[in-house]
Structure formats: structure tokens, C-alpha cells
Coordinates of C-alpha atoms in Angstrom, one line a residue:
M246 CA 0.0 0.3 -0.1
K247 CA 2.9 2.3 0.8
K248 CA 4.2 1.9 -2.6
I249 CA 0.8 2.7 -4.4
F250 CA 0.7 5.8 -2.1
I251 CA 4.0 7.1 -3.1
A252 CA 3.1 6.4 -6.5
I253 CA 0.0 8.5 -6.4
V254 CA 1.9 11.3 -4.7
L255 CA 4.4 11.5 -7.8
L256 CA 1.4 11.5 -10.4
C257 CA -0.4 14.3 -8.4
S258 CA 2.7 16.5 -8.3
L259 CA 2.9 15.8 -12.1
I260 CA -0.8 16.8 -12.6
A261 CA -0.5 20.4 -11.6
K262 CA 2.1 20.7 -14.3
A263 CA 0.2 18.7 -17.0
Q264 CA -1.6 20.5 -19.7
T265 CA -5.5 20.4 -19.5
D266 CA -6.0 21.1 -23.2
S267 CA -5.4 18.1 -25.1
L268 CA -5.4 17.8 -28.9
S269 CA -3.5 15.7 -31.6
I270 CA -3.8 14.3 -34.8
G271 CA -6.9 12.5 -36.1
T272 CA -7.4 10.5 -39.0
H273 CA -4.8 11.9 -41.8
R274 CA -4.4 11.5 -45.6
L275 CA -1.2 12.5 -47.6
I276 CA -1.8 14.4 -50.8
S277 CA 1.1 14.4 -53.1
D278 CA 1.6 12.9 -56.5
I279 CA 1.9 9.2 -55.2
S280 CA -1.8 9.9 -54.2
V281 CA -4.4 7.5 -56.1
N282 CA -6.1 9.7 -58.8
F283 CA -3.3 12.2 -58.8
N284 CA -2.9 12.2 -62.6
Y285 CA -0.1 14.5 -62.9
T286 CA 3.8 14.1 -61.7
L287 CA 5.0 17.0 -60.1
E288 CA 8.4 18.8 -60.8
Y289 CA 11.4 18.1 -58.4
Q290 CA 11.1 20.2 -55.0
S291 CA 7.8 21.9 -56.8
G292 CA 6.7 23.5 -53.6
F293 CA 3.0 21.7 -53.6
Y294 CA 2.0 22.6 -50.3
N295 CA 0.2 26.1 -50.3
T296 CA -3.5 25.1 -50.1
A297 CA -7.1 27.0 -50.2
T298 CA -10.5 26.1 -50.6
I299 CA -12.3 27.1 -53.7
G300 CA -16.1 25.5 -52.7
D301 CA -17.5 22.1 -54.1
I302 CA -16.6 22.0 -57.7
D303 CA -18.0 18.8 -58.6
N304 CA -20.8 19.0 -56.4
N305 CA -20.5 15.9 -54.0
G306 CA -20.9 17.6 -50.9
V307 CA -17.2 18.3 -50.2
R308 CA -15.1 21.4 -50.6
D309 CA -12.3 21.1 -53.0
L310 CA -8.7 22.7 -53.0
I311 CA -6.5 25.0 -55.0
V312 CA -3.0 24.2 -54.3
G313 CA 0.1 26.2 -55.3
A314 CA 3.5 24.8 -56.8
P315 CA 5.6 27.8 -57.1
F316 CA 8.8 26.4 -57.9
E317 CA 7.4 24.5 -61.1
R318 CA 8.1 25.7 -64.6
Y319 CA 11.7 27.2 -64.0
K320 CA 9.9 28.8 -60.9
K321 CA 7.1 30.5 -62.5
G322 CA 4.6 28.6 -60.7
N323 CA 1.7 26.5 -61.1
L324 CA -1.6 26.1 -59.5
Y325 CA -3.5 22.9 -59.3
T326 CA -7.2 22.2 -58.5
V327 CA -7.6 19.0 -56.2
L328 CA -10.9 17.5 -56.0
L329 CA -11.8 15.4 -52.9
N330 CA -14.0 12.6 -52.0
A331 CA -16.0 12.4 -48.7
D332 CA -12.9 10.5 -47.2
L333 CA -10.7 13.2 -48.3
T334 CA -8.9 11.1 -50.6
V335 CA -8.2 12.4 -54.2
K336 CA -10.9 12.5 -56.7
S337 CA -9.2 14.0 -59.4
V338 CA -6.4 16.8 -60.4
N339 CA -6.2 19.5 -62.8
K340 CA -3.8 22.5 -63.6
L341 CA -5.2 25.9 -63.6
I342 CA -4.2 27.4 -66.6
D343 CA -5.2 30.6 -68.2
S344 CA -3.3 31.9 -71.3
S345 CA -3.6 35.5 -70.8
L346 CA -2.7 35.1 -67.1
Q347 CA 0.5 33.1 -67.7
T348 CA 1.7 35.6 -70.2
Q349 CA 2.2 38.1 -67.3
I350 CA 4.1 35.5 -65.1
D351 CA 8.0 35.3 -65.7
F352 CA 10.8 33.1 -65.0
D353 CA 11.4 33.1 -61.1
D354 CA 8.1 34.9 -60.2
R355 CA 7.0 32.1 -58.1
F356 CA 3.3 32.3 -59.0
G357 CA 1.3 30.3 -56.1
A358 CA 3.8 31.1 -53.3
G359 CA 0.9 32.6 -51.0
I360 CA -2.8 31.5 -51.7
I361 CA -6.1 32.4 -50.1
N362 CA -10.0 32.3 -50.5
I363 CA -11.1 35.7 -50.4
G364 CA -15.0 34.8 -51.0
D365 CA -17.0 36.3 -53.9
I366 CA -15.4 39.6 -54.9
N367 CA -17.2 40.1 -58.1
K368 CA -20.7 38.9 -56.9
D369 CA -21.1 36.1 -59.5
G370 CA -21.8 33.5 -56.9
F371 CA -18.3 31.8 -56.9
D372 CA -15.4 32.0 -54.6
D373 CA -12.4 34.0 -56.0
I374 CA -8.6 33.6 -55.0
A375 CA -5.6 35.9 -54.1
C376 CA -2.4 34.3 -55.2
G377 CA 1.1 35.5 -54.4
A378 CA 4.1 35.7 -56.8
N379 CA 6.6 36.9 -54.4
N380 CA 9.5 37.6 -56.8
D381 CA 7.8 39.3 -59.2
D382 CA 9.9 42.1 -60.8
D383 CA 7.0 44.7 -61.8
S384 CA 9.3 47.9 -61.9
L385 CA 11.1 47.0 -58.7
S386 CA 13.2 43.5 -58.2
N387 CA 11.5 41.2 -56.1
A388 CA 8.9 43.3 -54.7
G389 CA 6.4 40.8 -55.3
A390 CA 2.7 40.9 -56.5
L391 CA -0.9 39.7 -55.7
Y392 CA -3.1 38.3 -58.5
I393 CA -7.0 38.2 -57.6
L394 CA -8.4 35.2 -59.6
F395 CA -12.0 35.6 -60.4
L396 CA -13.3 31.6 -61.0
N397 CA -16.0 30.2 -62.5
N398 CA -18.3 27.1 -61.6
K399 CA -15.4 24.7 -62.6
A400 CA -12.5 26.8 -60.7
E401 CA -11.4 28.0 -64.0
V402 CA -9.8 31.9 -64.4
I403 CA -12.3 33.9 -66.2
D404 CA -10.7 37.1 -65.1
Y405 CA -7.8 38.4 -63.0
S406 CA -6.5 41.7 -61.3
K407 CA -2.7 42.3 -60.5
I408 CA -1.8 44.3 -57.4
S409 CA 1.7 45.4 -57.5
V410 CA 3.9 48.5 -56.9
K411 CA 3.0 50.0 -60.2
Q412 CA -0.8 48.6 -60.1
G413 CA -2.5 50.4 -56.8
L414 CA 0.3 49.7 -54.0
S415 CA 2.4 52.3 -52.8
G416 CA 5.5 52.6 -50.5
L417 CA 7.3 49.1 -51.3
N418 CA 10.9 48.8 -52.1
T419 CA 13.0 46.2 -53.8
N420 CA 12.9 42.7 -52.2
A421 CA 9.7 43.2 -50.3
F422 CA 8.7 39.9 -51.3
L423 CA 5.0 40.7 -51.5
G424 CA 2.8 37.4 -51.7
S425 CA 5.2 35.1 -49.8
H426 CA 3.7 31.5 -48.5
Q427 CA 1.6 32.6 -45.7
S428 CA 1.9 36.3 -45.6
I429 CA -1.6 36.8 -47.0
Q430 CA -4.8 36.5 -44.7
L431 CA -8.5 37.3 -45.3
L432 CA -9.8 40.2 -43.0
G433 CA -13.1 40.2 -44.1
D434 CA -15.0 43.6 -44.9
V435 CA -13.2 46.3 -43.0
N436 CA -14.5 49.2 -44.6
N437 CA -18.1 47.9 -44.9
D438 CA -18.5 48.4 -48.3
G439 CA -19.7 44.9 -48.8
I440 CA -16.6 43.6 -50.2
N441 CA -14.1 41.5 -48.2
D442 CA -10.5 43.0 -47.8
I443 CA -7.1 41.4 -47.0
I444 CA -3.9 41.7 -45.0
A445 CA -0.5 41.2 -46.4
S446 CA 2.9 41.2 -44.9
V447 CA 6.1 42.3 -46.7
Y448 CA 8.7 40.9 -44.3
K449 CA 11.9 42.0 -46.2
E450 CA 10.8 45.6 -46.6
N451 CA 13.4 48.0 -45.8
G452 CA 15.0 45.2 -43.8
N453 CA 12.5 45.1 -41.1
G454 CA 8.9 44.4 -42.6
K455 CA 5.4 45.9 -42.4
L456 CA 2.0 44.8 -42.7
L457 CA -0.4 46.3 -45.3
V458 CA -4.3 46.4 -45.1
I459 CA -5.6 46.4 -48.7
C460 CA -9.2 47.2 -49.4
L461 CA -10.6 45.7 -52.7
N462 CA -13.2 46.9 -55.0
E463 CA -15.3 44.4 -56.9
E464 CA -12.9 44.4 -59.9
G465 CA -10.2 43.1 -57.4
K466 CA -8.2 46.2 -57.3
V467 CA -7.1 48.4 -54.6
K468 CA -9.6 50.7 -53.1
N469 CA -7.5 51.8 -50.2
Q470 CA -4.5 50.8 -48.8
I471 CA -3.1 51.0 -45.0
T472 CA 0.1 50.8 -43.8
I473 CA 1.1 49.1 -40.3
D474 CA 4.8 49.8 -40.0
D475 CA 7.4 50.1 -36.8
D476 CA 5.4 53.4 -35.8
K477 CA 2.3 51.6 -35.3
L478 CA 3.4 48.1 -34.0
G479 CA 4.5 49.3 -30.4
F480 CA 7.7 47.5 -30.1
S481 CA 11.4 47.7 -31.1
M482 CA 12.1 45.9 -34.6
V483 CA 15.4 44.3 -35.3
T484 CA 16.8 45.0 -38.8
G485 CA 17.0 41.7 -40.7
Y486 CA 14.4 39.6 -38.4
D487 CA 12.1 39.3 -41.1
Y488 CA 8.7 40.5 -39.2
G489 CA 5.8 39.2 -40.9
I490 CA 7.2 36.1 -42.4
S491 CA 3.7 34.7 -41.4
I492 CA 0.6 36.4 -40.3
A493 CA -2.8 35.4 -38.9
N494 CA -5.9 37.1 -38.5
L495 CA -7.2 35.9 -34.7
G496 CA -10.7 37.8 -34.8
D497 CA -11.5 39.7 -31.7
I498 CA -9.6 37.8 -28.8
N499 CA -9.9 40.8 -26.2
K500 CA -13.4 41.3 -27.0
D501 CA -13.1 45.2 -27.8
G502 CA -14.7 45.0 -31.2
V503 CA -11.5 45.2 -33.0
Q504 CA -9.9 42.4 -34.8
D505 CA -6.6 41.5 -33.5
L506 CA -3.4 39.8 -35.2
A507 CA -0.5 37.5 -34.9
I508 CA 2.7 38.0 -36.7
S509 CA 6.1 35.9 -36.6
T510 CA 9.6 36.2 -37.3
K511 CA 11.9 33.4 -37.7
S512 CA 15.1 34.7 -36.8
D513 CA 14.7 36.7 -33.4
N514 CA 16.6 35.2 -30.3
N515 CA 17.7 32.3 -32.8
Y516 CA 14.3 30.3 -31.8
G517 CA 11.9 32.3 -33.7
V518 CA 9.1 34.6 -32.2
I519 CA 5.3 35.0 -32.4
Y520 CA 3.7 38.1 -31.3
T521 CA 0.2 38.4 -30.7
L522 CA -1.0 42.1 -31.5
L523 CA -4.2 43.4 -30.0
M524 CA -5.3 46.1 -32.4
N525 CA -7.1 49.6 -32.2
S526 CA -9.6 50.6 -34.6
D527 CA -7.1 52.6 -36.4
W528 CA -4.9 49.9 -37.1
T529 CA -2.3 50.9 -34.2
V530 CA -1.1 48.0 -31.9
K531 CA -2.8 48.5 -28.2
S532 CA -0.8 46.0 -26.9
S533 CA 1.5 43.0 -27.8
T534 CA 2.8 39.8 -26.6
K535 CA 5.8 38.2 -27.6
I536 CA 5.8 34.2 -27.6
T537 CA 8.8 32.3 -27.7
K538 CA 10.9 30.1 -25.5
D539 CA 10.1 30.7 -21.9
S540 CA 8.2 33.8 -22.9
G541 CA 4.5 34.9 -23.2
G542 CA 3.4 31.7 -21.3
F543 CA 5.2 29.3 -23.7
T544 CA 7.2 26.9 -21.9
G545 CA 7.7 24.5 -24.7
D546 CA 11.4 23.0 -25.7
I547 CA 11.6 24.6 -29.4
G548 CA 15.3 24.5 -29.7
L549 CA 17.8 26.9 -31.3
D550 CA 17.4 27.9 -35.2
N551 CA 14.2 25.9 -35.3
N552 CA 12.3 28.9 -36.7
F553 CA 9.2 28.6 -34.3
G554 CA 6.2 30.4 -36.0
M555 CA 7.6 30.5 -39.5
S556 CA 4.2 29.3 -39.9
V557 CA 1.3 30.3 -37.8
I558 CA -2.5 30.1 -38.3
N559 CA -5.8 30.8 -36.8
A560 CA -7.0 27.4 -35.7
G561 CA -10.4 28.3 -33.9
D562 CA -11.6 28.1 -30.5
L563 CA -10.2 24.6 -29.9
N564 CA -10.8 24.4 -26.2
N565 CA -14.3 26.1 -26.4
D566 CA -13.4 29.0 -24.0
G567 CA -14.4 31.6 -26.5
I568 CA -10.8 32.8 -27.3
T569 CA -9.1 31.9 -30.7
D570 CA -6.2 29.7 -30.5
I571 CA -3.5 29.4 -32.9
I572 CA -1.1 26.6 -34.2
A573 CA 2.6 27.3 -35.4
N574 CA 5.2 25.4 -36.6
S575 CA 9.1 24.5 -35.7
F576 CA 11.6 22.5 -37.7
D577 CA 12.2 20.3 -34.7
D578 CA 14.9 17.9 -34.6
K579 CA 13.8 15.5 -31.8
G580 CA 12.5 12.8 -34.3
G581 CA 15.3 13.6 -36.8
E582 CA 17.0 16.3 -38.4
N583 CA 14.4 18.9 -39.9
I584 CA 11.4 16.3 -39.3
G585 CA 9.4 19.2 -38.1
S586 CA 6.4 19.6 -35.8
A587 CA 3.5 22.0 -34.8
W588 CA 2.4 23.4 -31.6
I589 CA -1.0 24.1 -30.6
L590 CA -1.3 27.2 -28.3
Y591 CA -4.4 28.0 -26.4
L592 CA -4.5 31.4 -25.7
N593 CA -5.6 34.0 -22.9
E594 CA -7.8 37.1 -23.9
N595 CA -4.4 39.4 -23.6
G596 CA -2.8 37.1 -26.2
T597 CA -0.6 35.1 -23.8
V598 CA -0.6 31.2 -23.8
K599 CA -2.8 29.6 -21.2
S600 CA -1.2 26.0 -22.1
H601 CA 0.3 24.1 -25.0
N602 CA 0.8 20.6 -26.7
K603 CA 2.9 19.4 -29.6
I604 CA 2.2 17.4 -32.9
S605 CA 5.3 15.9 -34.1
G606 CA 6.1 14.7 -37.5
K607 CA 7.7 11.7 -36.3
H608 CA 4.1 10.2 -35.8
F609 CA 3.6 10.0 -39.6
S610 CA 5.1 7.3 -41.0
E611 CA 5.8 9.0 -44.5
V612 CA 7.5 11.9 -42.7
E613 CA 11.3 11.5 -42.9
T614 CA 14.2 13.8 -41.9
E615 CA 14.9 17.1 -43.7
D616 CA 10.9 17.0 -44.6
Y617 CA 10.1 20.0 -42.5
F618 CA 6.6 18.8 -41.3
G619 CA 4.4 21.6 -40.9
Y620 CA 6.4 24.1 -43.0
Y621 CA 3.0 25.4 -44.0
I622 CA -0.1 25.0 -41.8
K623 CA -3.7 26.1 -42.9
N624 CA -7.1 26.1 -41.4
L625 CA -9.4 24.7 -44.4
G626 CA -12.7 24.7 -42.1
D627 CA -15.1 21.4 -42.4
L628 CA -14.6 20.2 -46.0
N629 CA -16.8 16.9 -45.8
N630 CA -19.4 18.3 -43.4
D631 CA -18.7 15.8 -40.8
G632 CA -18.6 18.6 -37.9
K633 CA -14.6 18.5 -37.7
I634 CA -12.5 21.0 -38.7
E635 CA -9.7 19.8 -41.3
Y636 CA -6.0 21.2 -41.2
S637 CA -3.5 21.2 -43.8
F638 CA 0.1 20.4 -42.5
A639 CA 2.5 20.8 -45.1
T640 CA 6.0 19.1 -45.8
L641 CA 8.5 21.2 -47.7
Y642 CA 10.0 18.3 -49.4
G643 CA 8.1 15.2 -48.0
D644 CA 5.8 13.5 -50.7
G645 CA 6.0 9.9 -49.6
K646 CA 8.9 8.8 -51.8
V647 CA 12.4 9.8 -52.5
D648 CA 11.6 12.8 -55.3
N649 CA 11.2 15.7 -52.5
N650 CA 8.6 17.1 -54.7
G651 CA 6.3 18.3 -51.8
G652 CA 3.1 17.4 -50.4
F653 CA 0.5 18.0 -47.6
Y654 CA -1.3 16.2 -45.0
L655 CA -5.2 16.6 -44.4
T656 CA -6.2 15.9 -40.8
N657 CA -8.6 17.0 -38.1
L658 CA -7.8 17.3 -34.7
N659 CA -9.4 15.1 -32.1
E660 CA -9.6 15.5 -28.4
L661 CA -7.8 12.9 -26.9
K662 CA -6.0 11.1 -23.6
S663 CA -2.4 12.0 -23.5
I664 CA 0.0 10.2 -21.5
S665 CA 1.3 11.8 -18.4
G666 CA 2.5 9.9 -15.4
S667 CA 5.4 8.8 -13.1
V668 CA 7.6 5.7 -12.4
Y669 CA 8.7 4.7 -8.8
A670 CA 11.7 2.4 -8.1
G671 CA 12.2 2.9 -4.4
S672 CA 11.9 6.2 -2.5
T673 CA 14.2 7.8 -5.2
L674 CA 15.6 6.8 -8.6
T675 CA 19.1 5.9 -8.2
K676 CA 20.1 6.5 -11.5
E677 CA 18.7 8.1 -15.0
L678 CA 15.9 6.0 -16.3
E679 CA 15.0 5.7 -20.0
L680 CA 11.7 5.5 -21.2
D681 CA 10.7 4.1 -25.0
L682 CA 7.0 4.8 -26.2
Y683 CA 6.1 2.3 -28.6
L684 CA 2.9 2.6 -31.0
F685 CA 1.5 -0.6 -32.2
E686 CA 0.6 -1.2 -35.8
G687 CA -1.2 -4.8 -36.1
N688 CA 1.3 -7.1 -34.8
D689 CA 4.4 -4.5 -35.2
S690 CA 5.2 -1.5 -33.2
I691 CA 7.4 1.2 -34.0
K692 CA 9.6 3.5 -31.5
V693 CA 8.1 6.8 -31.6
E694 CA 9.5 8.7 -28.8
T695 CA 12.3 8.1 -26.0
I696 CA 12.8 10.5 -22.9
T697 CA 14.8 10.2 -19.9
T698 CA 13.9 11.2 -16.2
N699 CA 15.8 10.9 -12.8
E700 CA 12.9 12.5 -10.9
G701 CA 10.3 10.0 -11.0
A702 CA 7.9 11.8 -13.1
F703 CA 7.6 11.8 -17.1
M704 CA 5.6 13.4 -19.9
F705 CA 5.5 12.2 -23.5
D706 CA 4.5 14.5 -26.2
Y707 CA 0.9 14.7 -27.0
I708 CA 0.2 11.7 -29.5
V709 CA -2.3 10.0 -31.8
Q710 CA -4.8 7.6 -30.7
G711 CA -3.8 4.2 -30.4
D712 CA -2.1 1.2 -28.8
Y713 CA 1.0 2.1 -26.9
K714 CA 3.8 0.4 -24.8
I715 CA 6.2 2.2 -22.4
V716 CA 9.2 0.4 -21.7
A717 CA 11.5 1.1 -18.9
K718 CA 15.5 1.0 -19.5
P719 CA 17.8 -0.2 -18.2
D720 CA 15.9 -3.7 -17.7
T721 CA 15.1 -3.2 -14.1
N722 CA 11.6 -3.7 -12.7
V723 CA 10.1 -0.4 -11.9
Y724 CA 6.7 0.9 -10.9
I725 CA 5.0 2.6 -13.7
G726 CA 1.7 4.6 -13.6
Y727 CA 0.1 7.0 -16.0
Y728 CA -2.6 10.0 -15.8
E729 CA -5.0 10.4 -18.8
T730 CA -5.8 14.2 -18.8
I731 CA -9.3 13.9 -20.1
S732 CA -10.7 11.5 -18.4
S733 CA -9.1 12.6 -15.1
E734 CA -8.4 9.1 -13.8
I735 CA -5.2 7.9 -12.3
N736 CA -4.2 4.3 -13.8
L737 CA -1.6 2.4 -12.3
G738 CA 0.7 -0.4 -13.8
K739 CA 1.2 -3.8 -12.3
D740 CA 3.3 -3.9 -9.3
Y741 CA 7.0 -3.5 -10.0
I742 CA 6.9 -4.4 -14.0
N743 CA 9.3 -2.7 -16.9
N744 CA 6.7 -2.0 -19.4
L745 CA 3.0 -0.9 -19.5
E746 CA 0.6 -1.2 -22.2
I747 CA -2.0 1.7 -22.5
K748 CA -4.8 2.3 -25.0
L749 CA -5.9 5.7 -26.0
T750 CA -9.5 6.5 -27.8
T751 CA -11.0 9.8 -28.7
V752 CA -13.3 11.3 -26.5
R753 CA -16.4 12.7 -27.9
T754 CA -18.2 15.9 -26.4
S755 CA -21.2 17.8 -26.9
Y756 CA -22.1 21.3 -25.8
T757 CA -25.6 22.0 -25.3
E758 CA -25.9 23.6 -22.2
L759 CA -24.6 26.6 -20.6
E760 CA -24.8 26.6 -16.7
N761 CA -28.0 24.5 -16.7
E762 CA -29.9 27.6 -17.7
I763 CA -29.5 27.7 -21.5
T764 CA -30.2 25.3 -24.0
V765 CA -29.3 25.1 -27.8
F766 CA -31.1 23.2 -30.4
P767 CA -31.0 21.4 -33.0
I768 CA -27.4 20.9 -33.2
P769 CA -26.5 20.4 -36.2
S770 CA -28.9 22.4 -38.2
S771 CA -29.5 23.4 -41.6
N772 CA -32.3 26.1 -41.0
Y773 CA -33.1 27.5 -37.5
I774 CA -31.4 27.5 -34.2
T775 CA -33.5 28.0 -31.0
I776 CA -31.7 29.3 -27.8
K777 CA -33.9 28.0 -25.1
N778 CA -33.5 30.9 -22.2
N779 CA -34.4 30.6 -18.5
L780 CA -32.4 33.8 -17.7
S781 CA -33.9 37.6 -18.1
G782 CA -32.1 40.4 -19.2
I783 CA -30.5 39.2 -22.4
E784 CA -31.4 41.1 -25.4
L785 CA -31.3 40.8 -29.1
N786 CA -27.9 42.8 -29.2
D787 CA -26.3 40.5 -27.0
I788 CA -26.4 37.6 -29.4
K789 CA -24.1 37.4 -32.5
V790 CA -23.0 34.7 -34.7
I791 CA -19.1 34.3 -35.7
N792 CA -17.3 32.3 -37.7
L793 CA -14.0 30.1 -37.1
I794 CA -11.6 33.2 -37.6
G795 CA -13.9 35.4 -35.3
I796 CA -15.9 37.3 -38.2
Q797 CA -19.4 38.2 -37.2
S798 CA -21.9 36.6 -39.6
N799 CA -25.1 38.2 -40.8
V800 CA -28.1 36.0 -39.4
E801 CA -31.6 37.1 -38.6
I802 CA -32.3 36.8 -34.8
N803 CA -35.8 37.2 -33.4
K804 CA -36.7 37.1 -29.7
E805 CA -39.9 35.2 -28.3
G806 CA -40.4 35.7 -24.9
L807 CA -37.1 34.8 -23.2
D808 CA -35.8 32.7 -26.0
F809 CA -34.2 33.4 -29.3
R810 CA -34.7 32.2 -32.9
L811 CA -31.7 32.1 -35.3
D812 CA -32.1 31.8 -39.0
I813 CA -28.7 30.2 -40.2
S814 CA -30.1 29.2 -43.4
N815 CA -28.0 31.4 -45.4
L816 CA -24.7 30.4 -43.8
E817 CA -22.2 28.2 -45.4
T818 CA -22.0 24.6 -44.5
G819 CA -19.2 24.8 -41.4
V820 CA -18.7 25.5 -37.7
Y821 CA -20.0 28.7 -36.4
F822 CA -20.3 30.0 -32.7
I823 CA -23.1 31.8 -30.8
N824 CA -21.6 34.4 -28.8
I825 CA -23.8 35.4 -25.7
N826 CA -22.0 38.8 -25.0
S827 CA -23.9 39.9 -21.8
L828 CA -22.7 36.2 -20.3
N829 CA -19.1 36.0 -22.0
K830 CA -20.5 32.8 -23.4
Y831 CA -19.8 31.0 -26.6
I832 CA -21.7 27.8 -27.8
K833 CA -20.4 25.8 -31.0
F834 CA -22.8 24.5 -33.8
I835 CA -22.4 22.9 -36.9
K836 CA -24.5 24.5 -40.1
E837 CA -25.1 21.5 -42.4

């Protein structure tokens, strides 16, 4: 009994340190030119990894993708449309070619480097695309350019507009690299003219970088430009640190009615830094938080020169606390040289990190050293209407073979039980203990992580669901227990063993009650949602609907007594949140 009690004490001391938020990779699909039905062979190191949604082209109930390959055709660049099946496998692939557009693109322009869906700009009923060509030389060497591509129902380019120093933009110099990888983001309609606007970073501009808020007209041309430089950012910029190598629209995380941002720099202090920027309505920065190793609430081991945050995205509200969370990459060497990883950062309202966990490329059997898993990450929304958000985790060179042509993983994030725990071999460990974690695959097992401890406590990275075994070395019998963070159960291993088998399964949750006083139904719904309310004092202006990136959606809301009825029939399919402002509550729902 004494031995068990000591083990539990060790566990409880560890629990205080463990993350309460536990999300990791669910089912995943590698999309590359080895995929079934991928009817093209990509060029060597094509850069096939930058993705955006383009609507349901073939009307099979699944949103399809457009993917850039900026290093093809002597770095002129290419775009591919990837049509998906319901299980997110490839249905077909086509090149997106427009002869008049191709005449505008020169060698080394890198068309397709950055790409986002910007909604229906020209009001023809079909989504349009903003596509970067970061080495475009339109009057200035490598100043870069953006192309607004107007698409039809077959995702064919029917018209386009070019945005560059010569065509609508001001204040850029040589080597600004407008349109790079993850430097373009949708802002929504910031000037209330009914047309979506975008923000772009030019991270090499004047050696520091700056941000451009670009308001568009229906022709995809620049209506207005707002520049956010070091005078507005509110912190000192160091020359050469590439501020804005990646940018994310966080929505309104501090609930002041203004959209907030995250930007990153890959060079700062040799680790990489993410800045969360709480904005004022005039696009100056109200306050900022620097997130890096041992700063801003982040304590993850990111390592020197791992370029933490070179890709950073709005991941939606992953832990249902009403605050946007983010996912950021790191080159990471723990599973192999530059194998790559991603960090999920759960944010507080002030932009600091509440908690975090890690997704490593080593858990994907196709990922190898020097693949740079997570080099580019994208929130794609719910592609196949299963109520789960799909994310794209790209590899710079990984394609499932040796050609290094590039590819990306489509996956969702599952709420999982994760392994934390303790070992016990007497009152104290007399020597450092090595623990191997094995994942069973059929009758075989693969070692996915090794850690060492001399403190009697351990924590593995957050991992995929499956059957595992923990083996302690050297081969001396020790007492092993583990703690499952979701179920809050302490599970003790057999008395004095040197291995422990564990089965981790998904935990499915649904949010239908708020403090037993508010009920929302039906979820999911295609037309109407009712908020059944037993509280007085909640008014129509307390209720709003926001999407996954924090932008308010237009829905008709009627009050019937204390209850509310929301007409969501005009929303696109996907995941949304009902914000009850007076209660500071958020309720997730799915529009079918």
C-alpha cells in the first residue's frame, strides 16, 4: 500500500504541471503525386504545399482545394485544383491554366507561393482567390505581387487583377517579397462596403518588414491601403529579423470589437517568435505579447534555429473558451534532423499562452528527416461536413517517396487522452531512467519517442490515438503509472514491471448547455437554431454569430419571450459560434 501511495503522490505532483487542453492529430491523408487519382507528376521540389478552399466544384458535398506549386516551370509557378472525395482522398487533379494570365508571369516569379480564398469579390456566386508571386519584378526587383483570380463554377480563371507597386500599391521597395507563403490573410469587410478585404505582410521591406491592409473593390483592385509599420506596431524591430514572415487574423480575442493579429519572425533570438497584436480601430497596436521560448506563457522546448512560428494560423477555438487559439510550426530535430513539428497554443484574452501541446512529424510514417513537417499550416474549415475542422500540415520536401516534390496532410484534431505519469523504483531513482514509447501497428510496433528522467515523473509529447507500450530501461523492474488528462483518472501499472501497455481512444464531447440555464438546439441544423433561455436580461444585441476566424456572420435573430430563434439558412456549411455577450459565453454549432 505504501508503494501505491508514493506513486500517487508523484502523479499528483505531475498533474499540476500537465496541460488541461489535449488535442492531437486524428485520421490523416497524405496528398502528393503518389496519391491515387493524382494524374500529374510534380516537378522536383515543386513546392506543392500551399492550399486554399475553392467551394464544391463537382457538387459531391465536399469542398475542394486549390494548391500552389511556385517552383515549377523554372519557378514561374503553377496552380492545381484538387477535387476530394468524402473520405478526403483525391478524386481528380487539374492544372489551373489561363493563357492570358500566363503571359504576365515570368521566370522566378513564384506564382502560387501564397494563396487564400477571399470569398465572392465580383458577386457572381463563386469564390475568388488571392494568389501571391513573391519574386515578381513589376518595376522593382523582387517587390512581389498579388493576383486576384476570378473563378467560375469549374474553378477556371475567367478574369484577374494584378496588385503590385505599379498597380495600386505604394511604399514598397526592392526585395519586399509581397505574396510570400503565409503572408496573405483574409480580414473580412473592414470598410463596410460589402467586399472582403485582405492583409499582407512584406517581411523584407526595408530590412524590417511591415503590414499592408488592402481594401478591394469588385474588380479586385486596390480601393484603399493602410500601412502598419514600426511606428504603429508598438515594439522595437530589429533589422533583418523578417517581421511578418507569417501572419494570422485572430478575430477579436480581447472582446473590444476590433480584429486582432498574430505575426511571426523566424530570426529573433535564434528560436523564432510569434507576436500577438491586440489592435485599435485605427490599426495601431494597443498591446503586444512576445511568444517564444520561456516567454509569453510558452514553455515548450523549441530549440535553437528551429524557426518557431515560420507558419502560424488561426486554429479556431479549440478548447471552447471563447478565445481563438493558434497553431505554429517548428523545424524541430527531436524525431530526426529537421523532421518538423507543430505547436498548438491555447490563448488567453490578453494574447498570452494559457497552455500548449505538440504535434510531431515523427508520428507520421511517411515523414522523414529534412521533410520539414508543418512548414505550411492551414485551417481549411469543415471540408466534408462531418462537424470536424480539417487542417493542412505541409511538408516542404516530403511526398511519400524520394523525389522531394512536396505534399501536405489533410487531418482533423481530436480530443484525446494523453500520456503523463510517474515511475517508482524505491523512495528515489538511483540512476537516470530511459523510457521508450512504442505505437502498435497490427502485430508490429514502432518506437515513436524516447525520454529520460531522474525525477520519478515523465510526460510524453501529445500523440495520436492508438495502442501503446511504455518500456523502462535499463531493464530493471520499476513501478509505472500514468495519468489520462481528459478522463482525470489515475491508472496504475502492475506492481513492479518494466513495461506498461496503454490504449488511447478519442473522447467525443457535445456542448448543449450553459450552466443548466441555456439550451441550444438542434445541433447540427440547416435552417433554424433555438436558444432556450431561463435567464432574464438577455437582449437581441447580446447575441451574435461568428465564424472560426472571429468574423461576425449576418443572421436574422428574433426574440420570443426569453427565447431566441436564429435563421442560419444563409450560412455556408461549417462550424460557427453563438456569442452571448452579456454572459461572455460561446456555444459551438454546426451548419449542415
